[in-house]
Short mmCIF file of C-alpha atoms and ligand atoms in Angstrom, two decimals:
data_model
loop_
_atom_site.label_atom_id
_atom_site.label_comp_id
_atom_site.label_asym_id
_atom_site.label_seq_id
_atom_site.Cartn_x
_atom_site.Cartn_y
_atom_site.Cartn_z
CA MET Q 654 184.06 41.82 84.70
CA ALA Q 655 184.84 41.88 81.00
CA GLU Q 656 181.24 41.45 79.86
CA HIS Q 657 180.18 44.51 81.85
CA ARG Q 658 182.49 46.81 79.96
CA GLU Q 659 180.65 49.46 78.06
CA LYS Q 660 180.88 49.37 74.29
CA ILE Q 661 182.01 52.46 72.45
CA LEU Q 662 182.17 53.06 68.73
CA VAL Q 663 184.59 55.65 67.35
CA VAL Q 664 183.85 56.89 63.83
CA GLU Q 665 186.68 59.05 62.50
CA ASP Q 666 188.25 59.20 59.07
CA GLU Q 667 191.60 60.60 60.21
CA GLN Q 668 193.72 57.65 61.15
CA HIS Q 669 195.88 59.47 63.69
CA MET Q 670 192.91 60.84 65.63
CA ARG Q 671 191.18 57.45 65.51
CA GLU Q 672 194.18 55.75 67.06
CA ILE Q 673 194.50 58.32 69.82
CA LEU Q 674 190.87 57.91 70.80
CA ASN Q 675 191.09 54.15 70.65
CA MET Q 676 194.08 54.04 72.95
CA LEU Q 677 192.79 56.63 75.34
CA LEU Q 678 189.39 55.01 75.85
CA GLU Q 679 190.78 51.51 76.00
CA THR Q 680 192.99 52.47 78.93
CA GLU Q 681 189.81 53.73 80.62
CA GLY Q 682 188.51 50.17 80.45
CA TYR Q 683 185.91 50.49 77.71
CA GLN Q 684 185.44 48.09 74.85
CA ILE Q 685 186.27 50.00 71.67
CA GLN Q 686 185.54 49.48 68.02
CA THR Q 687 186.66 51.95 65.38
CA ALA Q 688 185.27 52.78 61.96
CA LYS Q 689 187.43 54.39 59.32
CA ASP Q 690 184.56 56.27 57.72
CA GLY Q 691 180.79 56.84 57.85
CA SER Q 692 179.66 53.85 55.88
CA HIS Q 693 181.89 51.55 57.92
CA GLY Q 694 180.29 53.08 61.02
CA VAL Q 695 176.80 52.35 59.73
CA GLU Q 696 177.81 48.79 59.05
CA LEU Q 697 178.98 48.33 62.66
CA LEU Q 698 175.88 50.03 64.05
CA GLU Q 699 173.74 47.51 62.23
CA LYS Q 700 175.60 44.61 63.79
CA GLU Q 701 175.91 45.68 67.36
CA ILE Q 702 174.42 47.86 70.06
CA PHE Q 703 176.83 50.42 71.47
CA ASN Q 704 176.42 52.31 74.71
CA LEU Q 705 178.13 55.30 73.20
CA VAL Q 706 179.22 56.56 69.80
CA ILE Q 707 181.81 59.26 69.20
CA THR Q 708 181.69 60.52 65.67
CA ASP Q 709 183.41 63.13 63.58
CA ILE Q 710 180.95 65.45 61.85
CA LYS Q 711 182.71 66.06 58.60
CA MET Q 712 183.51 62.90 56.70
CA PRO Q 713 183.29 61.97 53.04
CA GLY Q 714 180.21 59.92 52.15
CA VAL Q 715 178.11 59.23 55.24
CA ASP Q 716 178.87 62.06 57.67
CA GLY Q 717 178.31 62.50 61.40
CA PHE Q 718 174.62 63.22 60.86
CA GLY Q 719 174.20 59.91 59.08
CA ILE Q 720 175.86 58.15 62.01
CA LEU Q 721 173.66 59.98 64.54
CA GLU Q 722 170.52 59.06 62.65
CA LYS Q 723 171.52 55.42 62.32
CA ALA Q 724 172.52 55.13 65.98
CA LEU Q 725 169.26 56.61 67.28
CA GLN Q 726 167.27 54.50 64.90
CA THR Q 727 168.86 51.17 65.78
CA SER Q 728 169.12 51.86 69.50
CA PRO Q 729 167.48 54.96 70.97
CA GLU Q 730 169.37 54.53 74.24
CA THR Q 731 172.75 54.93 72.58
CA VAL Q 732 174.53 58.14 73.49
CA VAL Q 733 176.09 60.04 70.59
CA ILE Q 734 178.88 62.59 70.98
CA MET Q 735 179.86 64.71 67.99
CA MET Q 736 183.39 65.96 67.30
CA THR Q 737 183.64 69.36 65.73
CA ALA Q 738 186.63 70.86 64.01
CA PHE Q 739 187.04 74.48 63.07
CA GLY Q 740 183.99 75.67 61.16
CA THR Q 741 181.54 72.93 62.11
CA MET Q 742 180.22 74.49 65.33
CA GLU Q 743 176.85 75.26 63.75
CA SER Q 744 176.49 71.65 62.69
CA ALA Q 745 177.27 70.48 66.22
CA LEU Q 746 174.42 72.54 67.62
CA GLU Q 747 172.16 71.24 64.90
CA ALA Q 748 173.13 67.68 65.85
CA MET Q 749 172.21 68.37 69.48
CA LYS Q 750 168.76 69.36 68.36
CA LEU Q 751 168.47 66.08 66.50
CA GLY Q 752 169.33 64.07 69.56
CA ALA Q 753 173.09 64.08 70.00
CA TYR Q 754 174.07 64.06 73.66
CA ASP Q 755 176.97 66.53 73.46
CA TYR Q 756 179.82 67.74 71.30
CA ILE Q 757 183.50 68.26 71.76
CA HIS Q 758 185.97 70.52 69.95
CA LYS Q 759 189.00 69.23 68.14
CA PRO Q 760 191.67 69.41 69.25
CA PHE Q 761 190.58 68.37 72.74
CA LYS Q 762 192.38 67.69 75.96
CA ILE Q 763 192.55 64.09 77.07
CA ASP Q 764 190.81 64.80 80.37
CA GLU Q 765 188.04 66.55 78.56
CA ILE Q 766 187.02 63.55 76.49
CA ARG Q 767 187.52 61.18 79.41
CA LEU Q 768 185.11 63.19 81.54
CA ILE Q 769 182.46 63.71 78.90
CA VAL Q 770 182.33 59.98 78.13
CA LYS Q 771 182.18 59.02 81.78
CA LYS Q 772 179.35 61.44 82.53
CA ALA Q 773 177.35 60.37 79.50
CA LEU Q 774 177.57 56.71 80.44
CA GLU Q 775 176.61 57.43 84.05
CA LYS Q 776 173.58 59.36 82.94
CA GLN Q 777 172.58 56.58 80.60
CA LYS Q 778 172.83 54.03 83.38
CA MET Q 779 170.70 56.15 85.67
CA GLN Q 780 168.06 56.57 83.03
CA ARG Q 781 167.91 52.85 82.45
CA GLN Q 782 167.43 52.23 86.16
CA LEU Q 783 164.75 54.86 86.32
CA SER Q 784 162.77 53.38 83.49
CA LEU Q 785 163.04 49.91 85.04
CA LEU Q 786 161.77 51.36 88.28
CA ARG Q 787 158.86 53.03 86.52
CA GLN Q 788 157.91 49.77 84.88
CA ARG Q 789 157.98 48.01 88.18
CA THR Q 790 155.79 50.52 89.99
CA ALA Q 791 153.35 50.55 87.11
CA LEU Q 792 153.07 46.82 87.60
CA GLU Q 793 151.86 47.47 91.08
CA PRO Q 794 148.77 49.61 90.62
CA ASP Q 795 147.44 49.10 94.15
CA GLY Q 796 149.98 47.33 96.25
CA ASN Q 797 150.92 44.59 93.82
CA ILE Q 798 150.10 41.54 91.86
CA VAL Q 799 151.41 38.50 93.63
CA ALA Q 800 153.03 35.98 91.31
CA ARG Q 801 155.22 33.16 92.56
CA SER Q 802 154.04 30.32 90.35
CA PRO Q 803 155.75 29.88 86.98
CA ARG Q 804 152.45 30.41 85.17
CA MET Q 805 151.69 33.71 86.88
CA LYS Q 806 155.27 34.89 86.50
CA GLU Q 807 155.05 34.23 82.80
CA ILE Q 808 151.82 36.22 82.55
CA LEU Q 809 153.33 39.16 84.41
CA ALA Q 810 156.46 39.06 82.30
CA ARG Q 811 154.31 39.29 79.18
CA LEU Q 812 152.19 42.11 80.55
CA PRO Q 813 154.30 45.13 79.55
CA ARG Q 814 154.30 44.01 75.94
CA VAL Q 815 150.61 43.21 76.01
CA ALA Q 816 150.06 46.69 77.42
CA GLU Q 817 152.14 48.37 74.78
CA SER Q 818 150.16 46.90 71.91
CA ARG Q 819 146.90 48.52 70.87
CA ALA Q 820 145.26 45.18 70.07
CA ASN Q 821 142.22 44.11 72.08
CA VAL Q 822 142.74 41.71 74.95
CA LEU Q 823 140.43 38.98 76.20
CA ILE Q 824 141.13 37.96 79.78
CA THR Q 825 139.71 34.59 80.72
CA GLY Q 826 139.64 32.67 83.96
CA GLU Q 827 137.32 31.55 86.70
CA SER Q 828 135.68 34.07 88.97
CA GLY Q 829 138.15 35.52 91.47
CA THR Q 830 141.34 34.71 89.54
CA GLY Q 831 142.30 38.38 89.16
CA LYS Q 832 140.83 39.40 85.80
CA ASP Q 833 139.91 42.88 87.03
CA LEU Q 834 143.32 43.33 88.54
CA ILE Q 835 145.08 42.36 85.32
CA ALA Q 836 142.82 44.60 83.20
CA ASN Q 837 143.72 47.54 85.43
CA ALA Q 838 147.41 46.70 85.21
CA ILE Q 839 147.32 46.49 81.42
CA HIS Q 840 145.86 49.97 81.23
CA ALA Q 841 148.29 51.35 83.82
CA LEU Q 842 151.24 49.98 81.87
CA SER Q 843 149.96 51.11 78.49
CA PRO Q 844 150.71 54.29 76.54
CA ARG Q 845 147.02 55.09 77.20
CA LYS Q 846 147.53 55.38 80.94
CA GLU Q 847 146.98 59.15 81.02
CA ALA Q 848 143.52 58.73 79.51
CA ASP Q 849 140.60 57.02 81.23
CA PHE Q 850 140.11 53.39 82.14
CA VAL Q 851 136.37 52.85 81.95
CA ALA Q 852 134.94 49.59 83.25
CA ILE Q 853 131.45 48.28 82.70
CA ASN Q 854 129.96 45.00 83.82
CA CYS Q 855 127.81 43.53 81.07
CA ALA Q 856 126.02 41.18 83.45
CA ASN Q 857 124.78 43.78 85.89
CA LEU Q 858 122.68 45.92 83.57
CA PRO Q 859 119.55 45.16 81.57
CA GLU Q 860 120.19 45.25 77.83
CA GLY Q 861 118.68 48.68 77.15
CA LEU Q 862 120.59 50.33 79.93
CA LEU Q 863 123.84 48.70 78.92
CA GLU Q 864 123.37 50.03 75.41
CA SER Q 865 122.71 53.59 76.51
CA GLU Q 866 125.61 53.48 78.96
CA LEU Q 867 127.96 52.30 76.23
CA PHE Q 868 126.88 54.57 73.43
CA GLY Q 869 125.27 57.49 75.19
CA TYR Q 870 122.04 59.16 74.08
CA MET Q 871 120.39 62.37 72.99
CA LYS Q 872 117.73 64.14 74.98
CA GLY Q 873 114.38 62.51 74.20
CA ALA Q 874 115.85 59.38 72.62
CA PHE Q 875 113.71 57.34 74.98
CA THR Q 876 111.52 57.95 77.99
CA GLY Q 877 113.72 59.18 80.77
CA ALA Q 878 116.43 60.59 78.51
CA ALA Q 879 116.18 64.07 79.98
CA GLN Q 880 119.40 65.39 78.53
CA ASN Q 881 122.22 64.48 76.17
CA LYS Q 882 124.63 62.04 77.69
CA GLN Q 883 128.03 60.75 76.69
CA GLY Q 884 128.47 57.00 76.55
CA TYR Q 885 131.41 55.05 77.91
CA PHE Q 886 132.88 54.83 74.43
CA GLU Q 887 133.22 58.61 74.38
CA VAL Q 888 134.54 58.82 77.91
CA ALA Q 889 137.15 56.16 77.11
CA ASP Q 890 138.39 57.94 73.98
CA LYS Q 891 142.21 57.60 73.76
CA GLY Q 892 141.93 55.30 76.74
CA THR Q 893 140.72 51.84 77.60
CA LEU Q 894 137.23 50.36 77.84
CA PHE Q 895 136.93 47.26 80.02
CA LEU Q 896 133.95 45.04 79.22
CA ASP Q 897 133.61 42.71 82.18
CA GLU Q 898 131.57 39.51 81.81
CA VAL Q 899 131.36 40.16 78.11
CA ALA Q 900 129.72 36.79 77.41
CA GLU Q 901 126.50 38.14 78.91
CA MET Q 902 126.07 40.74 76.19
CA SER Q 903 122.96 40.28 74.04
CA VAL Q 904 123.39 39.28 70.41
CA GLN Q 905 121.95 42.59 69.27
CA LEU Q 906 124.44 44.54 71.33
CA GLN Q 907 127.24 42.27 70.14
CA SER Q 908 126.50 43.41 66.57
CA LYS Q 909 126.66 47.05 67.59
CA LEU Q 910 129.92 46.50 69.39
CA LEU Q 911 131.40 44.76 66.37
CA ARG Q 912 130.47 47.71 64.20
CA VAL Q 913 132.28 50.15 66.51
CA ILE Q 914 135.36 47.97 66.47
CA GLU Q 915 135.32 47.68 62.70
CA THR Q 916 134.60 51.32 61.86
CA GLY Q 917 135.84 53.17 64.93
CA THR Q 918 132.61 55.13 64.86
CA PHE Q 919 129.19 54.92 66.49
CA ARG Q 920 126.16 57.09 67.19
CA ARG Q 921 124.55 58.10 70.41
CA LEU Q 922 121.04 56.68 70.73
CA GLY Q 923 118.67 59.06 68.98
CA SER Q 924 121.47 60.82 67.09
CA THR Q 925 122.34 60.78 63.40
CA THR Q 926 125.87 62.05 63.85
CA ASP Q 927 128.78 59.64 63.71
CA ILE Q 928 131.28 59.95 66.52
CA THR Q 929 134.81 58.71 65.94
CA VAL Q 930 136.77 57.36 68.88
CA ASP Q 931 140.07 55.70 69.58
CA VAL Q 932 139.36 53.11 72.24
CA ARG Q 933 141.20 49.96 73.16
CA ILE Q 934 138.93 47.21 74.40
CA LEU Q 935 139.83 44.81 77.16
CA SER Q 936 137.20 42.23 77.97
CA ALA Q 937 136.89 39.52 80.55
CA THR Q 938 134.82 36.41 80.98
CA ASN Q 939 134.67 33.30 83.11
CA LYS Q 940 132.85 31.47 80.31
CA ASP Q 941 134.39 29.60 77.43
CA LEU Q 942 133.79 32.25 74.81
CA ARG Q 943 135.31 30.21 72.00
CA GLU Q 944 132.82 27.46 72.75
CA ALA Q 945 130.01 30.03 72.84
CA ALA Q 946 131.18 31.32 69.47
CA LEU Q 947 131.13 27.81 68.06
CA ASN Q 948 127.64 27.01 69.30
CA GLY Q 949 126.27 30.36 68.19
CA SER Q 950 125.47 32.15 71.45
CA PHE Q 951 128.31 34.61 70.85
CA ARG Q 952 129.21 36.16 67.51
CA GLU Q 953 132.24 34.41 66.15
CA ASP Q 954 133.57 37.47 64.30
CA LEU Q 955 133.28 39.53 67.47
CA PHE Q 956 135.05 36.83 69.44
CA TYR Q 957 138.05 37.04 67.13
CA ARG Q 958 138.07 40.83 67.33
CA LEU Q 959 138.04 40.81 71.13
CA ASN Q 960 140.47 37.92 71.44
CA ALA Q 961 143.37 39.45 69.47
CA ILE Q 962 145.55 38.89 72.53
CA PRO Q 963 144.37 36.17 74.91
CA VAL Q 964 145.40 36.24 78.56
CA HIS Q 965 144.31 33.23 80.59
CA LEU Q 966 144.48 33.27 84.37
CA PRO Q 967 144.70 29.75 85.76
CA PRO Q 968 142.57 28.82 88.76
CA LEU Q 969 144.32 29.10 92.11
CA ARG Q 970 144.30 25.32 92.65
CA GLU Q 971 146.58 25.01 89.61
CA ARG Q 972 149.11 27.48 91.01
CA LYS Q 973 149.32 26.62 94.68
CA GLU Q 974 152.80 28.17 94.91
CA ASP Q 975 151.01 31.53 94.95
CA ILE Q 976 148.96 30.71 98.06
CA PRO Q 977 151.53 31.44 100.81
CA ALA Q 978 152.58 34.68 99.14
CA LEU Q 979 148.95 35.73 98.67
CA ILE Q 980 148.18 35.07 102.32
CA GLU Q 981 151.18 37.12 103.32
CA HIS Q 982 150.07 39.84 100.93
CA PHE Q 983 146.56 39.98 102.42
CA LEU Q 984 147.90 39.97 105.98
CA LYS Q 985 150.25 42.81 105.15
CA LYS Q 986 147.47 44.72 103.44
CA ARG Q 987 145.65 44.68 106.78
CA ASN Q 988 148.78 45.53 108.73
CA LYS Q 989 148.72 42.21 110.52
CA ASP Q 990 151.98 40.86 111.73
CA LYS Q 991 150.76 37.27 111.85
CA ARG Q 992 151.73 34.03 110.28
CA LEU Q 993 150.32 30.56 109.83
CA ASP Q 994 151.68 27.44 111.44
CA LYS Q 995 152.56 24.50 109.22
CA LYS Q 996 149.29 22.62 109.68
CA ALA Q 997 147.14 25.67 109.02
CA LEU Q 998 149.07 26.53 105.88
CA GLU Q 999 148.80 22.95 104.71
CA MET Q 1000 145.03 23.10 105.05
CA LEU Q 1001 144.85 26.26 102.99
CA MET Q 1002 147.21 24.83 100.38
CA ASN Q 1003 145.02 21.78 99.93
CA HIS Q 1004 141.69 23.51 99.60
CA ALA Q 1005 140.08 23.52 96.15
CA TRP Q 1006 139.45 27.30 96.14
CA ARG Q 1007 136.45 27.31 93.84
CA GLY Q 1008 136.23 31.05 94.50
CA ASN Q 1009 139.94 31.44 93.80
CA ILE Q 1010 141.79 34.47 95.17
CA ARG Q 1011 138.64 36.29 96.17
CA GLU Q 1012 137.67 33.34 98.36
CA LEU Q 1013 141.18 33.20 99.81
CA GLU Q 1014 141.04 36.86 100.75
CA ASN Q 1015 137.65 36.38 102.42
CA VAL Q 1016 138.94 33.43 104.39
CA VAL Q 1017 141.99 35.39 105.54
CA GLU Q 1018 139.66 38.17 106.63
CA ARG Q 1019 137.56 35.76 108.64
CA ILE Q 1020 140.54 34.09 110.25
CA LEU Q 1021 141.81 37.50 111.35
CA LEU Q 1022 138.51 38.46 112.86
CA PHE Q 1023 138.66 35.65 115.35
CA SER Q 1024 142.22 34.50 115.85
CA ASP Q 1025 144.14 35.89 118.80
CA GLY Q 1026 147.88 35.80 119.02
CA GLN Q 1027 150.49 35.99 116.36
CA LEU Q 1028 150.34 32.46 115.16
CA ILE Q 1029 147.35 31.26 113.17
CA ARG Q 1030 146.67 27.60 113.91
CA ALA Q 1031 144.63 24.85 112.36
CA GLU Q 1032 141.79 25.53 114.85
CA ASP Q 1033 141.49 29.04 113.45
CA ILE Q 1034 140.76 27.78 109.96
CA PRO Q 1035 137.05 27.80 109.03
CA ALA Q 1036 135.39 24.41 108.80
CA GLU Q 1037 134.55 24.68 105.12
CA ILE Q 1038 138.28 24.65 104.44
CA THR Q 1039 139.02 21.75 106.74
CA GLY Q 1040 136.34 19.78 104.98
CA GLU Q 1041 134.01 19.32 107.96
CA CYS Q 1042 131.07 21.10 106.49
CA PRO Q 1043 127.72 19.81 105.34
CA GLY Q 1044 127.72 19.47 101.59
CA GLY Q 1045 131.49 19.77 101.66
CA ASN Q 1046 133.75 16.81 101.27
CA ALA Q 1047 133.40 15.57 104.84
CA THR Q 1048 135.77 12.70 105.19
CA ALA Q 1049 134.97 11.46 108.69
CA SER Q 1050 133.87 7.84 108.53
CA LEU Q 1051 131.38 6.45 110.99
CA GLY Q 1052 132.20 4.02 113.76
CA GLU Q 1053 135.61 3.99 115.39
CA GLY Q 1054 135.76 7.21 117.40
CA PHE Q 1055 133.18 9.10 115.41
CA GLU Q 1056 131.19 11.62 117.42
CA LEU Q 1057 128.38 13.63 115.93
CA GLU Q 1058 128.10 16.22 118.69
CA PRO Q 1059 131.53 17.93 118.40
CA LEU Q 1060 131.19 17.94 114.64
CA LEU Q 1061 127.83 19.72 114.82
CA GLU Q 1062 129.25 22.18 117.32
CA LYS Q 1063 132.17 22.93 115.08
CA ILE Q 1064 129.82 23.53 112.16
CA GLU Q 1065 127.55 25.73 114.25
CA LYS Q 1066 130.42 27.77 115.61
CA ASP Q 1067 131.80 28.18 112.19
CA TYR Q 1068 128.62 29.47 110.69
CA LEU Q 1069 128.23 31.95 113.52
CA LEU Q 1070 131.69 33.28 112.75
CA LYS Q 1071 131.07 33.27 109.05
CA ALA Q 1072 127.86 35.26 109.42
CA LEU Q 1073 129.53 37.74 111.75
CA ALA Q 1074 132.35 38.23 109.29
CA GLN Q 1075 130.01 38.70 106.41
CA ALA Q 1076 127.94 41.19 108.38
CA GLY Q 1077 131.07 43.12 109.31
CA GLY Q 1078 130.59 42.24 112.98
CA LYS Q 1079 127.01 43.55 113.19
CA LYS Q 1080 125.16 41.00 115.27
CA ILE Q 1081 121.63 41.88 114.17
CA GLU Q 1082 122.59 41.46 110.55
CA ALA Q 1083 124.53 38.29 111.22
CA ALA Q 1084 121.48 36.77 112.95
CA LYS Q 1085 119.40 37.59 109.90
CA LEU Q 1086 121.91 35.95 107.60
CA LEU Q 1087 121.48 32.74 109.54
CA GLY Q 1088 117.71 32.98 109.79
CA LEU Q 1089 117.96 33.16 113.56
CA SER Q 1090 116.26 35.50 116.01
CA PHE Q 1091 118.64 37.94 117.66
CA ARG Q 1092 118.02 36.26 121.02
CA SER Q 1093 118.84 32.84 119.76
CA PHE Q 1094 121.91 34.17 117.95
CA ARG Q 1095 123.18 35.87 121.09
CA HIS Q 1096 122.59 32.75 123.09
CA ARG Q 1097 124.70 30.73 120.68
CA LEU Q 1098 127.49 33.28 120.71
CA ALA Q 1099 127.61 32.97 124.48
CA LYS Q 1100 127.65 29.19 124.22
CA TYR Q 1101 130.83 29.29 122.16
CA ASP Q 1102 132.27 32.21 124.00
CA ILE Q 1103 132.41 34.35 120.89
CA LYS Q 1104 132.84 38.04 121.60
N1 ADP N 2033 147.76 37.87 91.79
C1 ADP N 2033 147.09 38.57 92.71
N2 ADP N 2033 147.76 39.22 93.69
C2 ADP N 2033 147.11 39.92 94.62
N3 ADP N 2033 145.79 40.03 94.69
C3 ADP N 2033 145.05 39.41 93.75
C4 ADP N 2033 145.67 38.66 92.71
N4 ADP N 2033 144.70 38.19 91.90
C5 ADP N 2033 143.53 38.60 92.42
N5 ADP N 2033 143.72 39.34 93.53
C6 ADP N 2033 142.68 39.96 94.37
O1 ADP N 2033 141.61 39.03 94.45
C7 ADP N 2033 140.36 39.68 94.32
C8 ADP N 2033 139.62 39.14 93.13
O2 ADP N 2033 140.26 39.54 91.93
P1 ADP N 2033 139.46 40.09 90.68
O3 ADP N 2033 140.44 40.76 89.77
O4 ADP N 2033 138.28 40.91 91.10
O5 ADP N 2033 138.97 38.70 90.04
P2 ADP N 2033 137.99 38.43 88.82
O6 ADP N 2033 137.78 39.73 88.11
O7 ADP N 2033 138.72 37.40 88.01
O8 ADP N 2033 136.74 37.86 89.42
C9 ADP N 2033 140.66 41.15 94.21
O9 ADP N 2033 140.56 41.73 95.48
C10 ADP N 2033 142.07 41.18 93.71
O10 ADP N 2033 142.73 42.35 94.10
MG1 MG N 2034 135.87 40.59 87.88
#
C-alpha cells in the first residue's frame, strides 16, 4: 500500500502554513515533503518526481513561478497548484497560462484544499491511463502484432522509442518475418503519424521508373513525362518514406538517395529547382546489407545513414513460442472458432518455416479451406509440413511397412488442395496451376472426394 501513495511537495516560506498543509495532507494518506523556500523546493524537485506540487506564489528568492517552471521541466506530468494571498490574483492567472493546474486563495478552508488535491490527482491518473491506452492501440495498426517470444517482446517494447526518434531505421529479416508490419507500426507510433506513410518496393520497378517515382519529374523530362509530377519524397514530406527491398537499388540511385539524406534537398527530374523536404526513411531488406557494403555492391556511407537504428526480425523457427499465438491470431482474423489438436500443433511447431509468418498464414488459410469440424487434426495439415513431400525432407525409410501408393496419393491430394487454395477455389485456374486439363483435374477431385 505504502508505495502507491502519491507524493506531494509543499513549498511555503511561512512555517505555520507549511505545518498545517503537511498535517492536513498527511492525514489524507499522501506522502508529503515540505520546502521552506523556493530554492529548497527546486533542490527537492531535482531529486524526486512528485505527483503534485503546492506552492506559494510570493516567496523571497525563487518564487512560485520558479517552482512551476522547474516542476514542468523535470516532470511534465506533475500537477502544480498555486497559493495566492491578497494581491497576487493576477499572478495566479498568469501561472495558469504557463501550465499551473489550479490556484487556491489563502486563507482556505480545509475541505477546499482536500478536494482540489484529490481532483487533480484523479485527473492525472486518468490522463496517464489514457496515454497508455493510446500507445497500446497505436501498436496495433491492423489487429495487432503478435509477440510471445522474448525476442519479439523486446522488439515491441523498443518500438515506441524507435518511433519517437527521427533517425532512419533499417529493418532486416528473412522474407515474411513482418518487416512491412513493423515499418507501418513505427510510422503509426511516431510523431509523424498525421503525415503520410509512403512505401515503395525497390525490387519491383526498373531503375528509371524507380528514380522518377522517388524524385518526381517535370513535363518533358523524358518521353512519356506528359505533365509535372511529384515524387514520393515530396508526398512523404513531414512523414515517412519506406524503401522496401532497398538492397536492390542501383548504385547510381544509391548516390542520389545519399545526397537527399545528406542535404535534405533534391530536384525533380528535368528541374533545376531544389526542393527541401523533411522525410524520415525506413528501409527493409532480407539481404545482409552490411556484407553488401563491405564487398562493394552497396554504398557503405549510405548503409550507415540508413542503418542509424537497426531492427532485426528473427526468423520464425528461432521464435517458435510465437507460432501458437500466430495461428490463433490468423484463425480469429477469419472469424474461425477452431483450434488445433496436440499432434497438429506439434507438426506446425516443428516445421522450418522458410517463408516465415507469411507461409504460416497461407498454411492456416489452406487448412481452413478443407478442414471440417472445430478441431484441426494432423490429417488436415498439408503434406509439405508433415515432411512427406517430394524434395522435402521425406523421412520414410524403405522396407518394413513402406508403401509407395498411399504416399503418392497423399502427395497428389495435397497438391490438388494446394492449387485450389492458391486459385481461391476456382477449379479452372487450379487445374492450370498443376498443368492438368480441367477434365483430369475434376476426375482427381472426385477420386479424393474433394468438394
Ligand atoms: N508478429 C506478427 N503478428 C501478426 N502478423 C504478422 C506478424 N509478423 C508478420 N505478420 C503477417 O505476416 C505477413 C507477412 O509479413 P510482412 O510484414 O509482409 O513480412 P516481410 O515484409 O518481412 O516480408 C503479413 O500478412 C503480416 O501481417
Ligand atoms: Mg515486405
